[in-house]
Amino acid sequence: MRRKGGRAARRAATGRTTAQRWLLRYGWLLPFAALFVGGSILVLTYAFASIPLPEDVDYLNSSAEVFDRHGRVIGTFTDEERRFLVDTDELLDKRPFLGEAVIAAEDRDFYEHNGVSIRGIARAAWANLTGGEIREGGSTITQQYVKNTVLTPERTVSRKLKEAVLAIKLERRYSKKQILGFYLNTIYLGRGAYGIEAAARAYFDKHAEELTLREAAYLASIIPSPEALDPTTNPLGARQRRNLVLQEMAGEGFISQRKAEKASRGKVKAIKRSTGAPKTQTAAYFMEWLRRDILGPRLEAQLYTGGLKIHTTLDLDMQRYAEEAVAASLTEPEEPQAALVSMTPGGQIRALVGGRDFKNVKKARGFNFATDVGRQPGSAFKPFTLLAAIDEGVSLSSRFSGHSPMTIPDEECYTDGGPWEVDNYGGSSYGTIDLRQATANSVNTVYAQLIAEIGPEKVASLLEELALNAGGDIPPTCSLSLGGSFDVTALDLARAYAAVDAGGVLPEITPVTYIEDSHGNCLIEYVQDKDRECETEAKDDGERVVDDDVAYALTQTLETVVTSGTAADAVSLPRPAAGKTGTTQDNKDAWFAGYVPQLTTVVWMGYPLEDRKGTANDIVPLM
């Protein structure tokens, strides 16, 4: 006879729910169930998924639309689309090096695998491991054709499995030569060109059957990132990539070493971009930076062929205000260049100005003064020495002599083999002042003493934590306190100031919130939102660099710069604001970096080093 409540009593005694007991008894079956479900999906994929031939591939919805944070269209990532199907069977007979160049560049095991290359996957994994960066890699030419014509661009395990299954299916149905031809007729090669024939016309103004060995090697070399390797904007990179493919062709035995060396001579001689490309673009510098540096390396050809919808963090109203502010300050053509970056404490870009020709696509594809090679920050770097000092326990009430000139005798500050000689801006001299006063008035001699006291290693280490080192080591020199012998971009400086605004947490630079495919499915998420379901989720928040009380102490000090210091005439806001001005020697560069709780903005003004038309007095010194 069962005792009443026996089952409940046993459950209470063991502390296990019904679900937990079921898992203990049958949980070993779950991996087999998962394999069965996954295998079923792959079998169905193989059986029913169709792979379109080149003539059936639809590129009408290929342009990527770009939106601001409020859903307003900024522009598209596309050129005038060109596509010409050719008889690749005949083409590969006339120009065998066309196919050989592509195989050498993209899939050296093409003739050995059945659609999926184990050696290629292993090679890519090793390159990822030794290169310190994870990229997809390992896809065969067959897999790439399937991905470009059938599947969506998200990088998930399920998509890679489907890609492999369909690649095997394609290999069983068609010959290697046919598959290579399919690929050559559909691959995106930049300048709006789909397929080898369109690319031959777009770059060299000739038919594919007229391409030379060096031209074929160049076109094969740019498959992973055609826009970034356009010879009109990146001649050195284009030549290096072409020559690398030529060496791979020689290594594979497709051509002799002599031919490879001969074809490697000289630059890539391509015609100018088609006049059909847009000449103007809203927020042109932001769009070009987004395409070239942020999305292009990750999405590759899918950026131009996938019909993606890219939702950015840019605010078109703020962008317009930023451009109007620059235009109102610099009205004459001979006046200096300018850059401006505004971002939230979380790193979301709200406005980006990379030059005075705000909408000029050609200029934006040339040099971006906000994101490319940096300039010396001058006194705009002083707050980081103060931040390091506060973090080391130095009181803001500490007092130093502000007289000028001053000799710093510490050996670690020696310059040219002798003691460091420091002057204040304009030769001004002060008595004994505390660090708040020294910051408000940007007193060089006080900051020279401060970095000598805490040690330049502390400052260099902090600058590296703030990602101001562009990936390299920062020499621990005392001149760091004054922003000398150090270059920084407006974008990186804005990020560092945003870290202070965020209470000591260095944010990830985030120009994109999320990306959808042409059907509205979220593929990649950059800014977390619990209501979005994306294939790839956003990363965690930024990395803490200093404690929040240390960052707050610096913010309080920088508020005095705005209320009663060197920026008192430059800033007038109906809310608390913090910031710092900066100029370099001979006033070649002028900076202001400032923030309110919701937004950080950095402004740079100066002349390009290679084309400086003004004089030292043309830029208003901000100290």
Coordinates of C-alpha atoms in Angstrom, one line a residue:
M1 CA 0.0 0.0 0.0
R2 CA 1.4 3.4 -1.0
R3 CA 1.7 6.0 1.7
K4 CA -0.3 9.1 1.2
G5 CA 1.9 11.9 -0.2
G6 CA 4.8 9.6 -0.8
R7 CA 5.7 11.2 -4.2
A8 CA 5.4 14.7 -2.9
A9 CA 7.5 13.8 0.1
R10 CA 10.2 12.2 -2.1
R11 CA 10.2 15.3 -4.3
A12 CA 10.5 17.6 -1.3
A13 CA 13.3 15.4 0.1
T14 CA 15.4 15.5 -3.1
G15 CA 14.6 19.1 -3.9
R16 CA 14.1 18.2 -7.6
T17 CA 11.3 19.4 -9.8
T18 CA 9.6 17.2 -12.4
A19 CA 11.6 18.9 -15.2
Q20 CA 14.9 18.3 -13.3
R21 CA 14.1 14.6 -12.8
W22 CA 13.2 14.3 -16.5
L23 CA 16.5 15.8 -17.5
L24 CA 18.4 13.4 -15.3
R25 CA 16.6 10.5 -16.8
Y26 CA 16.4 11.5 -20.5
G27 CA 18.9 14.4 -20.8
W28 CA 21.5 12.2 -22.6
L29 CA 19.1 12.0 -25.5
L30 CA 19.2 15.8 -26.1
P31 CA 22.4 15.9 -28.2
F32 CA 21.0 13.2 -30.4
A33 CA 17.8 15.1 -30.8
A34 CA 19.7 18.3 -31.7
L35 CA 21.7 16.3 -34.3
F36 CA 18.5 14.9 -35.7
V37 CA 16.8 18.3 -36.0
G38 CA 19.9 19.9 -37.4
G39 CA 20.5 17.0 -39.8
S40 CA 16.9 17.2 -41.0
I41 CA 17.2 20.9 -41.7
L42 CA 20.3 20.3 -43.8
V43 CA 18.7 17.4 -45.6
L44 CA 15.7 19.5 -46.5
T45 CA 18.0 22.4 -47.5
Y46 CA 19.9 20.1 -49.8
A47 CA 16.7 18.6 -51.3
F48 CA 14.6 21.7 -51.8
A49 CA 16.8 24.8 -51.9
S50 CA 17.4 26.0 -55.4
I51 CA 20.6 27.7 -56.5
P52 CA 20.0 30.3 -59.2
L53 CA 22.3 30.5 -62.2
P54 CA 23.9 33.8 -63.1
E55 CA 21.2 34.9 -65.5
D56 CA 18.6 34.4 -62.8
V57 CA 20.4 36.3 -60.0
D58 CA 18.4 39.4 -59.1
Y59 CA 20.4 42.5 -58.0
L60 CA 17.6 45.0 -58.3
N61 CA 17.4 45.4 -54.5
S62 CA 21.1 45.5 -53.9
S63 CA 21.7 49.0 -52.6
A64 CA 22.2 49.4 -48.8
E65 CA 20.1 52.2 -47.3
V66 CA 21.5 54.2 -44.4
F67 CA 19.3 55.8 -41.8
D68 CA 19.9 58.2 -39.0
R69 CA 18.8 57.5 -35.4
H70 CA 15.3 58.8 -36.1
G71 CA 14.8 56.6 -39.2
R72 CA 15.5 59.4 -41.7
V73 CA 17.4 58.4 -44.9
I74 CA 21.0 59.6 -45.0
G75 CA 21.9 57.9 -48.3
T76 CA 22.8 54.6 -49.9
F77 CA 25.9 52.6 -50.4
T78 CA 25.9 52.0 -54.1
D79 CA 27.3 53.2 -57.4
E80 CA 25.6 53.1 -60.8
E81 CA 25.0 49.4 -61.2
R82 CA 26.5 47.6 -64.1
R83 CA 26.2 43.9 -65.0
F84 CA 27.1 42.1 -68.2
L85 CA 26.9 38.4 -68.6
V86 CA 29.6 36.8 -70.8
D87 CA 30.4 33.3 -72.0
T88 CA 32.9 32.4 -69.3
D89 CA 33.6 29.1 -70.9
E90 CA 35.1 30.9 -74.0
L91 CA 36.6 33.6 -71.8
L92 CA 38.5 31.1 -69.6
D93 CA 39.9 29.5 -72.8
K94 CA 41.2 32.8 -74.1
R95 CA 42.3 34.2 -70.8
P96 CA 43.1 31.2 -68.5
F97 CA 44.9 33.5 -66.1
L98 CA 41.6 35.2 -65.2
G99 CA 40.4 32.1 -63.4
E100 CA 43.9 31.2 -62.1
A101 CA 44.2 34.6 -60.5
V102 CA 40.9 34.2 -58.7
I103 CA 41.8 30.7 -57.6
A104 CA 45.2 31.9 -56.3
A105 CA 43.5 34.8 -54.4
E106 CA 40.4 33.1 -53.1
D107 CA 40.6 29.3 -53.2
R108 CA 43.9 27.5 -53.8
D109 CA 42.3 24.1 -53.3
F110 CA 39.5 24.7 -55.8
Y111 CA 40.3 21.7 -58.0
E112 CA 40.7 19.3 -55.0
H113 CA 37.7 19.9 -52.8
N114 CA 34.0 19.0 -53.3
G115 CA 32.7 22.4 -52.4
V116 CA 34.1 22.6 -48.9
S117 CA 37.8 22.8 -48.2
I118 CA 39.1 21.4 -44.9
R119 CA 42.6 22.7 -45.6
G120 CA 41.1 26.2 -46.4
I121 CA 39.2 26.2 -43.1
A122 CA 42.4 25.2 -41.2
R123 CA 44.5 27.8 -43.0
A124 CA 42.0 30.5 -42.2
A125 CA 41.8 29.4 -38.6
W126 CA 45.5 29.6 -38.3
A127 CA 45.6 33.0 -39.9
N128 CA 42.9 34.2 -37.5
L129 CA 44.8 32.8 -34.5
T130 CA 48.2 34.3 -35.4
G131 CA 46.8 37.5 -36.7
G132 CA 44.9 38.3 -33.5
E133 CA 41.6 39.0 -35.3
I134 CA 38.7 36.8 -36.1
R135 CA 37.3 36.9 -39.6
E136 CA 35.0 34.4 -41.4
G137 CA 37.6 33.0 -43.8
G138 CA 37.9 29.5 -45.2
S139 CA 35.0 29.8 -47.7
T140 CA 35.6 28.2 -51.1
I141 CA 34.7 29.8 -54.4
T142 CA 31.7 27.5 -54.5
Q143 CA 30.6 28.6 -51.0
Q144 CA 31.0 32.2 -51.9
Y145 CA 28.8 31.9 -55.0
V146 CA 26.1 30.2 -52.8
K147 CA 26.4 32.9 -50.2
N148 CA 26.2 35.7 -52.7
T149 CA 23.2 34.3 -54.6
V150 CA 21.1 32.4 -52.1
L151 CA 21.9 33.1 -48.4
T152 CA 21.7 36.1 -46.2
P153 CA 25.0 37.7 -44.9
E154 CA 24.8 37.0 -41.2
R155 CA 27.6 34.9 -39.8
T156 CA 26.0 32.1 -37.9
V157 CA 26.6 28.4 -37.5
S158 CA 23.4 27.5 -39.2
R159 CA 24.1 29.7 -42.2
K160 CA 27.6 28.2 -42.6
L161 CA 26.2 24.7 -42.5
K162 CA 23.6 25.6 -45.2
E163 CA 26.3 27.2 -47.2
A164 CA 28.4 24.1 -47.1
V165 CA 25.5 21.8 -48.0
L166 CA 24.5 23.9 -51.0
A167 CA 28.1 24.1 -52.1
I168 CA 28.3 20.3 -52.2
K169 CA 25.0 20.2 -54.1
L170 CA 26.3 22.7 -56.7
E171 CA 29.6 20.8 -57.1
R172 CA 27.7 17.5 -57.8
R173 CA 25.6 19.2 -60.5
Y174 CA 28.2 21.3 -62.4
S175 CA 31.8 21.1 -63.5
K176 CA 34.6 23.1 -61.8
K177 CA 34.9 25.3 -64.9
Q178 CA 31.2 26.1 -64.9
I179 CA 31.2 27.0 -61.2
L180 CA 34.2 29.3 -61.7
G181 CA 32.3 30.9 -64.6
F182 CA 29.2 31.4 -62.4
Y183 CA 31.4 33.1 -59.8
L184 CA 33.1 35.3 -62.4
N185 CA 29.8 36.5 -63.8
T186 CA 28.3 37.4 -60.4
I187 CA 31.0 38.6 -58.0
Y188 CA 30.9 42.2 -56.9
L189 CA 34.1 44.0 -57.7
G190 CA 33.5 47.6 -56.7
R191 CA 32.4 50.7 -58.7
G192 CA 29.0 49.2 -59.1
A193 CA 30.4 46.4 -61.2
Y194 CA 28.9 42.9 -60.9
G195 CA 31.0 40.3 -62.7
I196 CA 34.3 40.3 -64.5
E197 CA 33.0 42.0 -67.7
A198 CA 31.5 44.9 -65.9
A199 CA 34.6 45.3 -63.8
A200 CA 36.9 45.2 -66.8
R201 CA 34.9 48.2 -68.3
A202 CA 34.7 50.0 -65.0
Y203 CA 38.4 49.9 -64.1
F204 CA 40.2 49.5 -67.5
D205 CA 37.6 50.6 -70.1
K206 CA 38.0 47.3 -72.0
H207 CA 36.3 43.9 -72.4
A208 CA 37.2 41.1 -70.0
E209 CA 38.8 39.1 -72.9
E210 CA 41.2 42.0 -73.4
L211 CA 42.5 42.1 -69.8
T212 CA 46.2 41.6 -69.2
L213 CA 47.8 39.4 -66.5
R214 CA 48.5 42.3 -64.2
E215 CA 44.9 43.7 -64.6
A216 CA 43.4 40.2 -63.9
A217 CA 45.6 39.9 -60.8
Y218 CA 44.4 43.3 -59.6
L219 CA 40.7 42.4 -60.0
A220 CA 41.1 39.1 -58.3
S221 CA 43.0 40.8 -55.4
I222 CA 40.1 43.2 -54.5
I223 CA 37.4 40.6 -54.2
P224 CA 37.3 40.8 -50.3
S225 CA 37.2 44.6 -50.2
P226 CA 36.9 46.3 -53.6
E227 CA 36.1 49.8 -52.4
A228 CA 39.0 50.0 -50.0
L229 CA 41.4 48.9 -52.7
D230 CA 40.3 51.3 -55.5
P231 CA 43.5 52.5 -57.2
T232 CA 42.3 56.1 -57.4
T233 CA 42.0 56.4 -53.6
N234 CA 44.5 53.7 -52.4
P235 CA 47.2 53.3 -55.1
L236 CA 49.7 51.8 -52.7
G237 CA 47.3 49.2 -51.3
A238 CA 46.0 48.3 -54.8
R239 CA 49.5 47.7 -56.0
Q240 CA 50.6 45.6 -52.9
R241 CA 47.5 43.4 -53.2
R242 CA 47.9 42.9 -56.9
N243 CA 51.5 41.9 -56.5
L244 CA 50.6 39.5 -53.6
V245 CA 48.2 37.7 -56.0
L246 CA 50.9 37.5 -58.7
Q247 CA 53.2 35.9 -56.2
E248 CA 50.5 33.4 -55.2
M249 CA 49.9 32.6 -58.9
A250 CA 53.7 31.9 -59.2
G251 CA 53.6 29.8 -56.1
E252 CA 50.8 27.7 -57.4
G253 CA 52.6 27.1 -60.7
F254 CA 50.0 29.1 -62.8
I255 CA 52.7 31.5 -64.1
S256 CA 56.5 31.7 -63.9
Q257 CA 58.3 33.8 -61.3
R258 CA 59.7 35.9 -64.1
K259 CA 56.2 36.7 -65.4
A260 CA 55.0 37.5 -61.8
E261 CA 57.9 39.9 -61.4
K262 CA 57.4 41.6 -64.7
A263 CA 53.6 42.0 -64.1
S264 CA 54.4 43.5 -60.6
R265 CA 56.2 46.5 -62.1
G266 CA 54.4 49.8 -61.9
K267 CA 51.2 51.0 -60.3
V268 CA 47.7 49.9 -61.1
K269 CA 46.6 52.0 -64.0
A270 CA 42.8 52.3 -63.9
I271 CA 40.5 54.9 -65.3
K272 CA 38.8 57.4 -63.1
R273 CA 35.6 56.4 -61.4
S274 CA 32.4 56.5 -63.4
T275 CA 30.8 59.9 -63.6
G276 CA 27.5 58.1 -62.8
A277 CA 28.7 57.9 -59.1
P278 CA 27.0 60.6 -56.9
K279 CA 29.1 63.8 -56.5
T280 CA 27.3 65.0 -53.4
Q281 CA 26.1 63.2 -50.3
T282 CA 24.5 64.2 -47.0
A283 CA 27.1 63.8 -44.2
A284 CA 29.6 62.7 -46.8
Y285 CA 32.6 62.3 -44.4
F286 CA 30.5 60.2 -42.0
M287 CA 29.2 58.0 -44.8
E288 CA 32.6 57.4 -46.3
W289 CA 34.2 56.6 -42.9
L290 CA 31.3 54.3 -42.2
R291 CA 31.7 52.5 -45.5
R292 CA 35.5 52.3 -45.6
D293 CA 36.5 51.7 -42.0
I294 CA 33.5 50.3 -40.2
L295 CA 31.2 48.3 -42.4
G296 CA 33.3 47.5 -45.5
P297 CA 35.8 45.3 -43.6
R298 CA 33.0 43.3 -41.9
L299 CA 30.3 43.0 -44.6
E300 CA 32.6 43.1 -47.7
A301 CA 30.6 42.7 -50.9
Q302 CA 27.3 42.2 -49.0
L303 CA 27.4 45.9 -48.2
Y304 CA 26.7 46.6 -51.9
T305 CA 24.7 43.5 -52.9
G306 CA 22.6 42.5 -50.0
G307 CA 19.9 45.2 -49.9
L308 CA 20.8 45.9 -46.3
K309 CA 19.1 48.6 -44.1
I310 CA 21.7 50.2 -41.9
H311 CA 20.5 52.1 -38.9
T312 CA 23.1 54.5 -37.5
T313 CA 23.5 56.6 -34.4
L314 CA 24.0 59.8 -36.4
D315 CA 21.4 62.6 -35.7
L316 CA 20.8 64.6 -38.9
D317 CA 19.7 67.6 -36.9
M318 CA 23.0 67.6 -34.9
Q319 CA 24.9 67.0 -38.1
R320 CA 23.4 70.1 -39.6
Y321 CA 24.1 72.2 -36.5
A322 CA 27.7 71.0 -36.6
E323 CA 28.2 71.9 -40.3
E324 CA 26.5 75.3 -39.8
A325 CA 28.9 76.0 -36.9
V326 CA 32.0 75.2 -38.9
A327 CA 30.7 77.2 -41.9
A328 CA 29.9 80.2 -39.8
S329 CA 33.4 80.3 -38.3
L330 CA 35.3 79.6 -41.5
T331 CA 33.9 81.7 -44.3
E332 CA 36.8 82.2 -46.7
P333 CA 38.4 79.6 -49.0
E334 CA 41.9 80.3 -47.8
E335 CA 41.0 79.8 -44.1
P336 CA 42.0 76.6 -42.3
Q337 CA 40.4 73.2 -42.4
A338 CA 38.2 71.9 -39.6
A339 CA 36.9 68.7 -38.0
L340 CA 34.2 68.0 -35.4
V341 CA 33.1 64.8 -33.6
S342 CA 30.2 64.6 -31.2
M343 CA 29.4 61.4 -29.4
T344 CA 27.4 60.3 -26.3
P345 CA 29.2 59.0 -23.2
G346 CA 28.4 55.5 -24.6
G347 CA 30.3 56.2 -27.8
Q348 CA 27.4 56.7 -30.2
I349 CA 28.3 59.1 -32.9
R350 CA 25.8 62.0 -33.2
A351 CA 27.7 64.2 -35.7
L352 CA 31.0 63.9 -37.6
V353 CA 32.6 66.6 -39.8
G354 CA 35.7 65.5 -41.6
G355 CA 36.4 68.7 -43.7
R356 CA 34.8 71.9 -44.8
D357 CA 33.2 70.5 -48.0
F358 CA 30.5 68.7 -46.1
K359 CA 28.7 67.1 -49.0
N360 CA 31.6 66.5 -51.4
V361 CA 32.0 62.8 -52.1
K362 CA 35.3 63.1 -53.8
K363 CA 36.9 65.1 -51.0
A364 CA 35.4 62.7 -48.4
R365 CA 37.0 59.8 -50.2
G366 CA 40.3 61.6 -50.1
F367 CA 41.2 62.7 -46.5
N368 CA 39.0 62.8 -43.4
F369 CA 40.4 65.3 -40.9
A370 CA 38.3 63.7 -38.1
T371 CA 39.4 60.1 -38.5
D372 CA 42.6 59.8 -40.5
V373 CA 46.1 60.9 -39.6
G374 CA 46.1 62.8 -36.3
R375 CA 47.5 66.2 -35.2
Q376 CA 49.3 67.3 -32.0
P377 CA 46.6 68.1 -29.4
G378 CA 48.6 70.7 -27.4
S379 CA 47.0 71.6 -24.0
A380 CA 43.9 69.6 -24.8
F381 CA 46.0 66.7 -23.5
K382 CA 46.7 68.2 -20.1
P383 CA 43.5 66.7 -18.5
F384 CA 44.9 63.2 -19.0
T385 CA 48.0 64.1 -16.9
L386 CA 45.7 65.5 -14.3
L387 CA 43.5 62.4 -14.4
A388 CA 46.6 60.2 -13.9
A389 CA 47.7 62.4 -11.0
I390 CA 44.2 62.3 -9.3
D391 CA 44.2 58.5 -9.7
E392 CA 47.6 58.4 -8.0
G393 CA 46.2 60.3 -5.0
V394 CA 47.4 63.8 -5.8
S395 CA 45.1 66.5 -4.4
L396 CA 43.6 69.2 -6.6
S397 CA 44.6 71.6 -3.9
S398 CA 48.3 70.8 -4.4
R399 CA 50.3 73.9 -5.1
F400 CA 53.0 74.5 -7.6
S401 CA 55.1 77.4 -8.9
G402 CA 53.7 78.9 -12.0
H403 CA 56.7 81.1 -13.0
S404 CA 58.0 81.0 -16.5
P405 CA 60.5 80.0 -18.0
M406 CA 61.3 77.0 -15.8
T407 CA 63.9 74.3 -15.9
I408 CA 62.8 70.7 -14.9
P409 CA 65.8 68.9 -13.6
D410 CA 64.4 65.4 -13.4
E411 CA 66.5 63.1 -15.6
E412 CA 63.4 61.3 -17.0
C413 CA 62.3 64.6 -18.4
Y414 CA 65.7 65.4 -20.1
T415 CA 65.5 66.6 -23.7
D416 CA 68.5 66.6 -26.0
G417 CA 70.6 65.3 -23.2
G418 CA 69.9 68.1 -20.8
P419 CA 67.2 69.4 -18.4
W420 CA 63.8 70.3 -19.9
E421 CA 63.2 74.0 -20.5
V422 CA 59.5 74.9 -20.3
D423 CA 57.7 78.2 -21.0
N424 CA 54.1 79.3 -20.4
Y425 CA 52.0 80.4 -23.4
G426 CA 52.8 84.0 -24.4
G427 CA 55.5 84.1 -21.7
S428 CA 52.9 84.7 -18.9
S429 CA 54.1 83.9 -15.4
Y430 CA 52.2 83.0 -12.2
G431 CA 52.9 82.7 -8.5
T432 CA 52.2 79.7 -6.5
I433 CA 48.9 78.2 -7.6
D434 CA 46.9 75.0 -7.2
L435 CA 46.0 72.5 -9.9
R436 CA 42.5 73.9 -10.4
Q437 CA 43.9 77.3 -11.2
A438 CA 46.7 75.8 -13.3
T439 CA 44.2 73.9 -15.4
A440 CA 41.8 76.9 -15.8
N441 CA 44.7 79.0 -17.1
S442 CA 46.6 76.2 -18.9
V443 CA 49.9 76.8 -17.1
N444 CA 52.5 74.7 -18.9
T445 CA 55.2 74.9 -16.1
V446 CA 52.8 73.5 -13.5
Y447 CA 52.0 70.6 -15.7
A448 CA 55.6 70.0 -16.4
Q449 CA 56.2 69.7 -12.7
L450 CA 53.2 67.5 -12.2
I451 CA 54.2 64.8 -14.7
A452 CA 57.8 64.9 -13.3
E453 CA 56.3 64.2 -9.8
I454 CA 54.0 61.3 -10.8
G455 CA 56.3 60.0 -13.5
P456 CA 55.6 60.0 -17.3
E457 CA 55.1 56.2 -17.2
K458 CA 51.8 56.7 -15.4
V459 CA 50.6 59.1 -18.0
A460 CA 51.7 57.0 -20.9
S461 CA 50.0 53.9 -19.4
L462 CA 46.7 55.9 -19.0
L463 CA 46.9 57.2 -22.5
E464 CA 47.2 53.6 -23.8
E465 CA 44.2 52.5 -21.6
L466 CA 42.3 55.4 -23.2
A467 CA 43.2 53.9 -26.7
L468 CA 45.1 57.0 -27.7
N469 CA 48.1 55.0 -28.9
A470 CA 46.7 53.8 -32.2
G471 CA 47.7 50.3 -31.3
G472 CA 51.3 51.0 -30.4
D473 CA 53.3 51.7 -27.3
I474 CA 53.6 55.3 -26.1
P475 CA 57.1 56.4 -25.1
P476 CA 56.9 57.7 -21.5
T477 CA 58.2 61.3 -22.1
C478 CA 57.4 64.3 -20.0
S479 CA 56.2 66.3 -23.1
L480 CA 53.1 64.1 -23.0
S481 CA 51.7 66.5 -20.4
L482 CA 51.7 69.4 -22.9
G483 CA 50.5 67.3 -25.9
G484 CA 53.9 67.6 -27.7
S485 CA 55.4 64.9 -29.9
F486 CA 52.1 63.1 -30.0
D487 CA 49.4 62.9 -32.7
V488 CA 45.7 62.2 -32.1
T489 CA 42.6 62.3 -34.3
A490 CA 39.5 64.2 -33.3
L491 CA 37.6 60.9 -33.2
D492 CA 40.0 59.3 -30.7
L493 CA 40.3 62.4 -28.6
A494 CA 36.5 62.6 -28.4
R495 CA 36.4 59.0 -27.2
A496 CA 38.9 59.7 -24.5
Y497 CA 36.9 62.8 -23.2
A498 CA 33.7 60.7 -23.5
A499 CA 35.3 58.2 -21.1
V500 CA 35.6 61.0 -18.5
D501 CA 32.1 62.1 -19.2
A502 CA 31.0 58.5 -18.7
G503 CA 32.5 58.3 -15.2
G504 CA 35.8 56.6 -16.2
V505 CA 34.4 54.0 -18.7
L506 CA 36.0 54.0 -22.1
P507 CA 33.2 53.5 -24.7
E508 CA 33.3 51.6 -27.9
I509 CA 33.0 54.0 -30.9
T510 CA 29.5 53.1 -32.2
P511 CA 28.2 54.7 -35.4
V512 CA 25.6 52.0 -36.0
T513 CA 22.7 50.7 -33.9
Y514 CA 21.7 47.7 -36.0
I515 CA 21.6 46.3 -39.5
E516 CA 18.6 44.5 -41.2
D517 CA 18.5 42.4 -44.3
S518 CA 16.2 43.3 -47.3
H519 CA 13.3 41.5 -45.6
G520 CA 13.6 43.5 -42.3
N521 CA 15.2 40.7 -40.3
C522 CA 17.9 42.0 -37.8
L523 CA 21.3 40.6 -38.7
I524 CA 23.8 42.6 -36.5
E525 CA 23.2 44.6 -33.3
Y526 CA 25.7 47.2 -32.1
V527 CA 23.5 48.9 -29.5
Q528 CA 21.5 46.6 -27.2
D529 CA 17.8 46.7 -27.3
K530 CA 15.7 44.0 -25.5
D531 CA 12.9 44.4 -28.1
R532 CA 15.2 43.4 -31.0
E533 CA 16.1 39.9 -32.0
C534 CA 19.3 39.8 -33.9
E535 CA 21.6 37.1 -35.3
T536 CA 24.6 38.9 -33.8
E537 CA 24.1 40.7 -30.5
A538 CA 25.8 43.9 -29.3
K539 CA 29.0 43.7 -27.3
D540 CA 29.1 44.5 -23.6
D541 CA 29.6 48.1 -22.3
G542 CA 33.0 49.8 -22.5
E543 CA 36.0 49.1 -20.3
R544 CA 36.6 51.0 -17.0
V545 CA 39.8 53.0 -17.0
V546 CA 39.5 55.0 -13.7
D547 CA 37.1 55.1 -10.9
D548 CA 34.0 57.3 -11.2
D549 CA 35.1 59.6 -8.4
V550 CA 38.4 60.2 -10.1
A551 CA 36.6 61.1 -13.4
Y552 CA 34.2 63.3 -11.5
A553 CA 37.0 65.3 -9.8
L554 CA 38.5 66.0 -13.2
T555 CA 35.1 67.1 -14.6
Q556 CA 34.7 69.6 -11.7
T557 CA 38.2 71.0 -12.5
L558 CA 37.4 71.3 -16.3
E559 CA 34.2 73.2 -15.5
T560 CA 36.4 76.0 -14.3
V561 CA 38.1 76.2 -17.7
V562 CA 34.6 77.0 -19.2
T563 CA 33.4 79.3 -16.4
S564 CA 36.6 81.3 -15.7
G565 CA 39.5 79.9 -17.7
T566 CA 40.8 79.8 -21.3
A567 CA 37.4 78.8 -22.7
A568 CA 35.3 81.3 -21.0
D569 CA 34.9 83.4 -24.1
A570 CA 34.4 80.4 -26.4
V571 CA 31.6 78.6 -24.5
S572 CA 28.3 79.9 -23.3
L573 CA 25.8 77.2 -22.4
P574 CA 22.7 77.3 -20.1
R575 CA 23.9 74.2 -18.3
P576 CA 27.1 72.9 -16.6
A577 CA 29.8 72.2 -19.1
A578 CA 33.4 71.0 -18.9
G579 CA 36.2 71.3 -21.4
K580 CA 39.7 72.2 -22.4
T581 CA 41.3 74.3 -25.1
G582 CA 44.6 73.5 -26.8
T583 CA 47.0 74.9 -29.4
T584 CA 50.3 73.6 -30.7
Q585 CA 53.5 75.4 -31.5
D586 CA 53.2 78.4 -33.8
N587 CA 49.4 77.9 -33.6
K588 CA 49.4 75.3 -36.3
D589 CA 46.5 73.4 -34.6
A590 CA 43.7 74.7 -32.4
W591 CA 41.4 72.4 -30.4
F592 CA 38.5 72.5 -28.1
A593 CA 37.3 69.4 -26.3
G594 CA 34.3 69.6 -24.0
Y595 CA 31.2 67.9 -22.7
V596 CA 27.9 68.1 -21.0
P597 CA 26.4 65.0 -19.3
Q598 CA 24.7 63.8 -22.5
L599 CA 27.3 64.7 -25.2
T600 CA 31.0 65.1 -25.8
T601 CA 32.3 67.2 -28.7
V602 CA 35.8 67.8 -30.0
V603 CA 36.6 70.5 -32.6
W604 CA 39.9 70.8 -34.4
M605 CA 41.0 73.6 -36.7
G606 CA 44.2 73.9 -38.7
Y607 CA 46.0 73.8 -42.0
P608 CA 46.9 70.6 -43.8
L609 CA 50.7 70.1 -43.3
E610 CA 51.3 69.7 -47.0
D611 CA 49.3 72.8 -48.0
R612 CA 49.5 75.5 -45.3
K613 CA 48.4 78.8 -46.9
G614 CA 48.0 80.8 -43.7
T615 CA 50.4 82.2 -41.1
A616 CA 50.8 81.5 -37.4
N617 CA 48.4 84.3 -36.6
D618 CA 45.6 83.1 -38.8
I619 CA 44.3 80.7 -36.1
V620 CA 42.9 82.3 -32.9
P621 CA 45.1 80.8 -30.1
L622 CA 43.0 79.0 -27.5
M623 CA 45.8 77.8 -25.2

